[in-house]
Coordinates of C-alpha atoms in Angstrom, one line a residue:
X1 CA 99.0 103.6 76.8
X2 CA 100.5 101.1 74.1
X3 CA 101.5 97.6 74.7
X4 CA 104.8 98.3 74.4
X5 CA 104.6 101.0 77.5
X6 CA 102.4 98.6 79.2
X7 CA 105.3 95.7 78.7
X8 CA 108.3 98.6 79.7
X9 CA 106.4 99.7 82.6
X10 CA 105.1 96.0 83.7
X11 CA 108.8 94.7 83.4
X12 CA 110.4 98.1 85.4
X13 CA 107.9 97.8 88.0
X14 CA 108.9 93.9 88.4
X15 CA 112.5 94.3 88.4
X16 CA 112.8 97.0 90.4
X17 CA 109.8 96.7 92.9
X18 CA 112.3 94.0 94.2
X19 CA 115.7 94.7 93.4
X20 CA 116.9 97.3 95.6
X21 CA 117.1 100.1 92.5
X22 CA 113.7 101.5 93.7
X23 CA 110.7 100.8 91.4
X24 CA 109.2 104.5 92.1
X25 CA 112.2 106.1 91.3
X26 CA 112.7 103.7 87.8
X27 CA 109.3 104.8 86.7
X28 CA 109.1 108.4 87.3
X29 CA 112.5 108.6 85.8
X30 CA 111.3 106.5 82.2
X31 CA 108.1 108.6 82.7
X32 CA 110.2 111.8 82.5
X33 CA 112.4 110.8 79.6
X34 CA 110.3 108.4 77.3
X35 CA 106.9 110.4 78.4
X36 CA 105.4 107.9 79.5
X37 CA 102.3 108.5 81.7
X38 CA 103.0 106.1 84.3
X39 CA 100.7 107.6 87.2
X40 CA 97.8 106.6 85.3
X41 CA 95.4 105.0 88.7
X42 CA 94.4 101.9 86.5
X43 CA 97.7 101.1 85.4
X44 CA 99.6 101.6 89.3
X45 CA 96.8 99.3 90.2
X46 CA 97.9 96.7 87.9
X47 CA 101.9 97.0 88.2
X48 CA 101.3 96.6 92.3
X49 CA 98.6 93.8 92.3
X50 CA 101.3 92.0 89.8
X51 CA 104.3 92.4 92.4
X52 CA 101.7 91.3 95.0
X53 CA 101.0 88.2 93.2
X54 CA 105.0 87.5 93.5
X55 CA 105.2 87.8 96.9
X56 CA 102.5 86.0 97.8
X57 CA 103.4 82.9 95.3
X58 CA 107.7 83.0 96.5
X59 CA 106.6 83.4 100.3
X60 CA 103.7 81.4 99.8
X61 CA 104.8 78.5 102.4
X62 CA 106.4 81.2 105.0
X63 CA 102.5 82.9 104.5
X64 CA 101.1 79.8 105.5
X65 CA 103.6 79.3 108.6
X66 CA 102.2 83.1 109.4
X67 CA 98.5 81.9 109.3
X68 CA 98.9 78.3 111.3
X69 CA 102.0 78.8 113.3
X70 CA 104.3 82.0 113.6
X71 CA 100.8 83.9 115.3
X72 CA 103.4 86.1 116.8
X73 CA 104.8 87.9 113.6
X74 CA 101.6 89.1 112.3
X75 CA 101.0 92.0 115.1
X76 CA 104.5 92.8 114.6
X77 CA 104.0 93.5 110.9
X78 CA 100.9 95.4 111.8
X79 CA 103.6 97.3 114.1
X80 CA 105.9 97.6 111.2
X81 CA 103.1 98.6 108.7
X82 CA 101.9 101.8 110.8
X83 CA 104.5 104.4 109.9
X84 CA 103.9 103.9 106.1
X85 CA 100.4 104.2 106.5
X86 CA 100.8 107.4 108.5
X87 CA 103.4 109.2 106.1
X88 CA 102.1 107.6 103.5
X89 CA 98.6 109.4 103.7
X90 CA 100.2 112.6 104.6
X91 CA 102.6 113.0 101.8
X92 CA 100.1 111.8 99.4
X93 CA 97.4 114.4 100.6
X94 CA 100.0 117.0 101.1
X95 CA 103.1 116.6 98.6
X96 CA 102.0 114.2 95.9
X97 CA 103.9 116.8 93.3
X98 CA 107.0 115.7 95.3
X99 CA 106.8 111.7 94.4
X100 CA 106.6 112.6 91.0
X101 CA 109.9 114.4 90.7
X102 CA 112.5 113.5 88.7
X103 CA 115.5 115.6 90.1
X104 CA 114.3 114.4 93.4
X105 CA 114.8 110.7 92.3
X106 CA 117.8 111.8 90.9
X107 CA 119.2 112.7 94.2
X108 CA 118.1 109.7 95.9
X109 CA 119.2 107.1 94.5
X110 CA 122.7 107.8 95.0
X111 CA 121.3 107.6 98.8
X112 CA 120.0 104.1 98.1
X113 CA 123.6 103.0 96.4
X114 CA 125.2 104.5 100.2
X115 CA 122.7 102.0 102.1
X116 CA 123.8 99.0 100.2
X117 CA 127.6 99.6 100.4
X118 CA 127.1 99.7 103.9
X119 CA 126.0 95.8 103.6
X120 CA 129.4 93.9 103.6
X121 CA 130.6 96.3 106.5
X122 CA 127.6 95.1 108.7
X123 CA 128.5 91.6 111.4
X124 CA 126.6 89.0 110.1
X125 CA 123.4 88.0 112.8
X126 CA 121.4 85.1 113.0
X127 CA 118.3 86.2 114.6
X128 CA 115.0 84.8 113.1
X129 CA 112.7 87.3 111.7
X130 CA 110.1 85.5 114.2
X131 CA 112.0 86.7 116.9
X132 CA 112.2 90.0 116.7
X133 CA 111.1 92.6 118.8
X134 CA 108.0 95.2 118.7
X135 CA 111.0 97.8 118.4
X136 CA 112.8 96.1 115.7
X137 CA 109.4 95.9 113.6
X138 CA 109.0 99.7 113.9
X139 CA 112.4 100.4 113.0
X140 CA 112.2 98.7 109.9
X141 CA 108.8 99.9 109.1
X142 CA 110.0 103.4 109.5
X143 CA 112.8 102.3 106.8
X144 CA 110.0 101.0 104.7
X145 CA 108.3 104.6 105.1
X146 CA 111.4 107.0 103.9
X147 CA 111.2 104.5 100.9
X148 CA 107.8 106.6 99.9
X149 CA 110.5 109.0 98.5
X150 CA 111.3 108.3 95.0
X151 CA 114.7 107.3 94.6
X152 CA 114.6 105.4 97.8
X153 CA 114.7 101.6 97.3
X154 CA 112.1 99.7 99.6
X155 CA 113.5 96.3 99.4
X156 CA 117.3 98.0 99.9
X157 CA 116.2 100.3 103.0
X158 CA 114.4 97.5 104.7
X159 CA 116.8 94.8 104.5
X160 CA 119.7 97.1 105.0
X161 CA 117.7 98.2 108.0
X162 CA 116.7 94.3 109.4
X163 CA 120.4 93.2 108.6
X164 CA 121.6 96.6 111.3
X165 CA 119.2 95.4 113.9
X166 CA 120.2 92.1 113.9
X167 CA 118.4 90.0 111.8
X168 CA 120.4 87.2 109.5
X169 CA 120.5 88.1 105.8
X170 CA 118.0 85.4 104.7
X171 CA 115.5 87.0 108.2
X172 CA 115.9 90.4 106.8
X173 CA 114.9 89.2 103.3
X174 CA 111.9 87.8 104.4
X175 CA 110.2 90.3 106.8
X176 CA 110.9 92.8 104.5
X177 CA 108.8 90.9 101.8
X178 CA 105.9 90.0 104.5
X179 CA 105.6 94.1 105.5
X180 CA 105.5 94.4 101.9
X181 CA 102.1 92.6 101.7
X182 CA 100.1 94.8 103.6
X183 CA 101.9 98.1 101.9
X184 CA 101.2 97.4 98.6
X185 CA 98.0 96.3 99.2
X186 CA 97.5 98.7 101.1
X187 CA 98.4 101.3 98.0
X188 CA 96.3 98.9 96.2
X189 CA 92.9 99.4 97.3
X190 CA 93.8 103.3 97.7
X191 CA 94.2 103.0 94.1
X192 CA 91.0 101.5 93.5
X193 CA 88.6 103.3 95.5
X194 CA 90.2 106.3 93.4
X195 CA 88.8 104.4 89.9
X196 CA 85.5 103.5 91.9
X197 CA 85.0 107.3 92.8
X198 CA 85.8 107.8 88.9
X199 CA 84.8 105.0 87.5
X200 CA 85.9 105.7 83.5
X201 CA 88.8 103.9 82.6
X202 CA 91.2 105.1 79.9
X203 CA 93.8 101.8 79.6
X204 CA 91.4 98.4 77.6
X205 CA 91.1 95.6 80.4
X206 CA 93.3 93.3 78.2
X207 CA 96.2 95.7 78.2
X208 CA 95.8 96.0 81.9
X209 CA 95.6 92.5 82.6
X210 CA 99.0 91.7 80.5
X211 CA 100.6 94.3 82.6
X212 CA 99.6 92.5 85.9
X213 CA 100.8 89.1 84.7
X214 CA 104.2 90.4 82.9
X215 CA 104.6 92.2 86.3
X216 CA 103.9 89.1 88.5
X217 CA 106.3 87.1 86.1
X218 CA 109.3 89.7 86.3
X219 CA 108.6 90.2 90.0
X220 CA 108.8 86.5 90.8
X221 CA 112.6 86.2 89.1
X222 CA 113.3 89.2 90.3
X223 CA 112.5 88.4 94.0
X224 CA 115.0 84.9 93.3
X225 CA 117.8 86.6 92.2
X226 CA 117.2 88.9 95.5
X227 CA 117.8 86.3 97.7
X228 CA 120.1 84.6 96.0
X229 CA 122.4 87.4 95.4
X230 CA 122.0 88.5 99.6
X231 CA 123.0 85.0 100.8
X232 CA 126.3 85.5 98.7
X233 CA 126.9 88.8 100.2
X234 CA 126.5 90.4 96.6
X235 CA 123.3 92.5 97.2
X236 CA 125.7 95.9 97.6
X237 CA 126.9 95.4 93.7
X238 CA 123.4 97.2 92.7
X239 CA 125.2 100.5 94.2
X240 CA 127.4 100.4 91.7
X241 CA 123.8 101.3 89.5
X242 CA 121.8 103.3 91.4
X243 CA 124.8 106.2 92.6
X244 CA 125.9 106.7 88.9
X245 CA 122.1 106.8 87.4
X246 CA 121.3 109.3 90.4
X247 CA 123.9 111.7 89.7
X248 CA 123.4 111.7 86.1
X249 CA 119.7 112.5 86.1
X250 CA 120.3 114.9 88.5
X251 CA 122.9 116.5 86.1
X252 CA 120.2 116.1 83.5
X253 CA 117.5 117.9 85.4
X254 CA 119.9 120.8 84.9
X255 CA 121.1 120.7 81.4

C-alpha cells in the first residue's frame, strides 16, 4: 500500500460512501482494474472509521437531539439496523467471494442508476423521520441490507426507500445517515476484532491514519452536496453514472 493508493482509496471511499454511486462497488471495481488490494482489514478499518467521523460531525446536532430529546428514534434505528446485521453475518460467513466481485458490481450498479430515476416520479411527503413507524424502520433497514451487495448504493437504496414510504426528502436524508452509524460501526469493530485476532499489521500507522482523515474530509463534502443536491430534486442525475459504468464493466468482465 502506497500513499497514493491510500489517498485514491481514502477519496473513493468518501465520495462514494455517500453519494449514491456505491462505495463497495467503487472499490472493488479500482481494486480490479488498478490492482489495488483494497480488502486489506487495517485499511477497511480506516476508510469506514473516516466516513464515520462525517456522519457523526454533519449530524452532530440531530445526534444530540437523538440523545436528549427524539428518545423515540433510537429503538427504531435499532429496528432498522437488525436486517443488516442478520444478512450481513451470513453473507460474510457464507459468500464473502461474492462481495468481492467485479462482474457482480458491474451488474448492479445499473440497478442502483433504476432506484434513483425512480426519485422525481415519487409525490413528495412531509413526514418527519421522528415519526415514522416500527414498519417503516424495517423497510428501510432491509434496503440498507440489499446494499451489502456490491454495486448497490446504500445511501441511494435507503433514501429512495424512506422517500416511497413517506418520509420528506430532507427526513429520508437523515435517517438514512443515523442507521448508517450503527452499520458502519458495526463493520467497524468486526474489522477490528479480525486485526486483534491477527494482530500484525502490514499498512505503517501514518499511512493509515492519513487515510482516515482524507476519508472524513471527502466524506464530510460529500455528505453536503448529498443533501443539497436531494432538496433540489437533482439526486437521480447520478443514474446517469452509475447505469453506464455498470454496463461497461460488465462488458469488460467479458472481453
Amino acid at each position: 500500500m502506497t500513499w497514493l493508493k491510500m489517498i485514491l482509496l481514502s477519496i473513493i471511499q468518501g465520495i462514494s460512501e455517500f453519494l449514491p454511486i456505491s462505495s463497495s462497488g467503487h472499490l472493488v471495481i479500482v481494486e480490479s482494474l488498478l490492482d489495488i488490494q483494497a480488502d486489506q482489514t487495517d485499511v477497511n478499518i480506516v476508510l469506514h472509521a473516516g466516513t464515520l467521523i462525517s456522519i457523526l460531525i454533519f449530524y452532530r446536532r440531530t445526534i444530540y437531539r437523538l440523545l436528549s430529546q427524539d428518545f423515540r428514534v433510537i429503538p427504531l434505528l435499532i429496528i432498522g439496523t437488525l436486517p443488516v446485521v442478520v444478512i450481513g453475518l451470513a453473507a460474510k460467513k457464507y459468500a464473502e467471494p461474492m462481495l468481492e466481485s467485479t462482474l457482480l458490481a458491474g451488474c448492479m450498479l445499473p440497478i442502483t442508476g433504476l432506484f434513483l430515476l425512480t426519485i422525481p416520479h415519487i409525490p413528495q411527503k412531509e413526514q418527519s423521520y421522528t415519526e415514522i413507524s416500527y414498519k417503516q424502520a424495517l423497510i428501510i433497514g432491509f434496503a440498507q441490507a440489499i446494499a451489502i451487495l456490491p454495486g448497490i448504493s446504500r445511501s441511494g437504496s435507503t433514501i429512495v426507500t424512506g422517500l416511497l414510504t413517506g418520509l420528506s426528502r430532507q427526513s429520508a436524508a437523515t435517517f438514512s445517515f443515523l442507521l448508517a452509524i450503527p452499520a458502519i460501526a458495526g463493520a467497524t469493530i468486526l474489522e477490528t476484532a479480525e486485526i486483534l485476532s491477527n494482530p500484525h499489521m502490514s499498512t505503517p500507522l501514518s499511512l493509515l491514519a492519513v487515510g482516515m482523515i482524507v476519508s472524513a474530509i471527502i466524506g464530510l463534502a460529500a455528505l453536503w452536496l448529498l443533501v443539497r443536491w436531494l432538496e433540489k430534486g437533482k439526486l437521480q442525475y447520478f443514474a446517469y453514472w452509475c447505469i453506464p459504468l455498470g454496463i461497461l464493466i460488465t462488458i469488460m468482465q467479458f472481453i
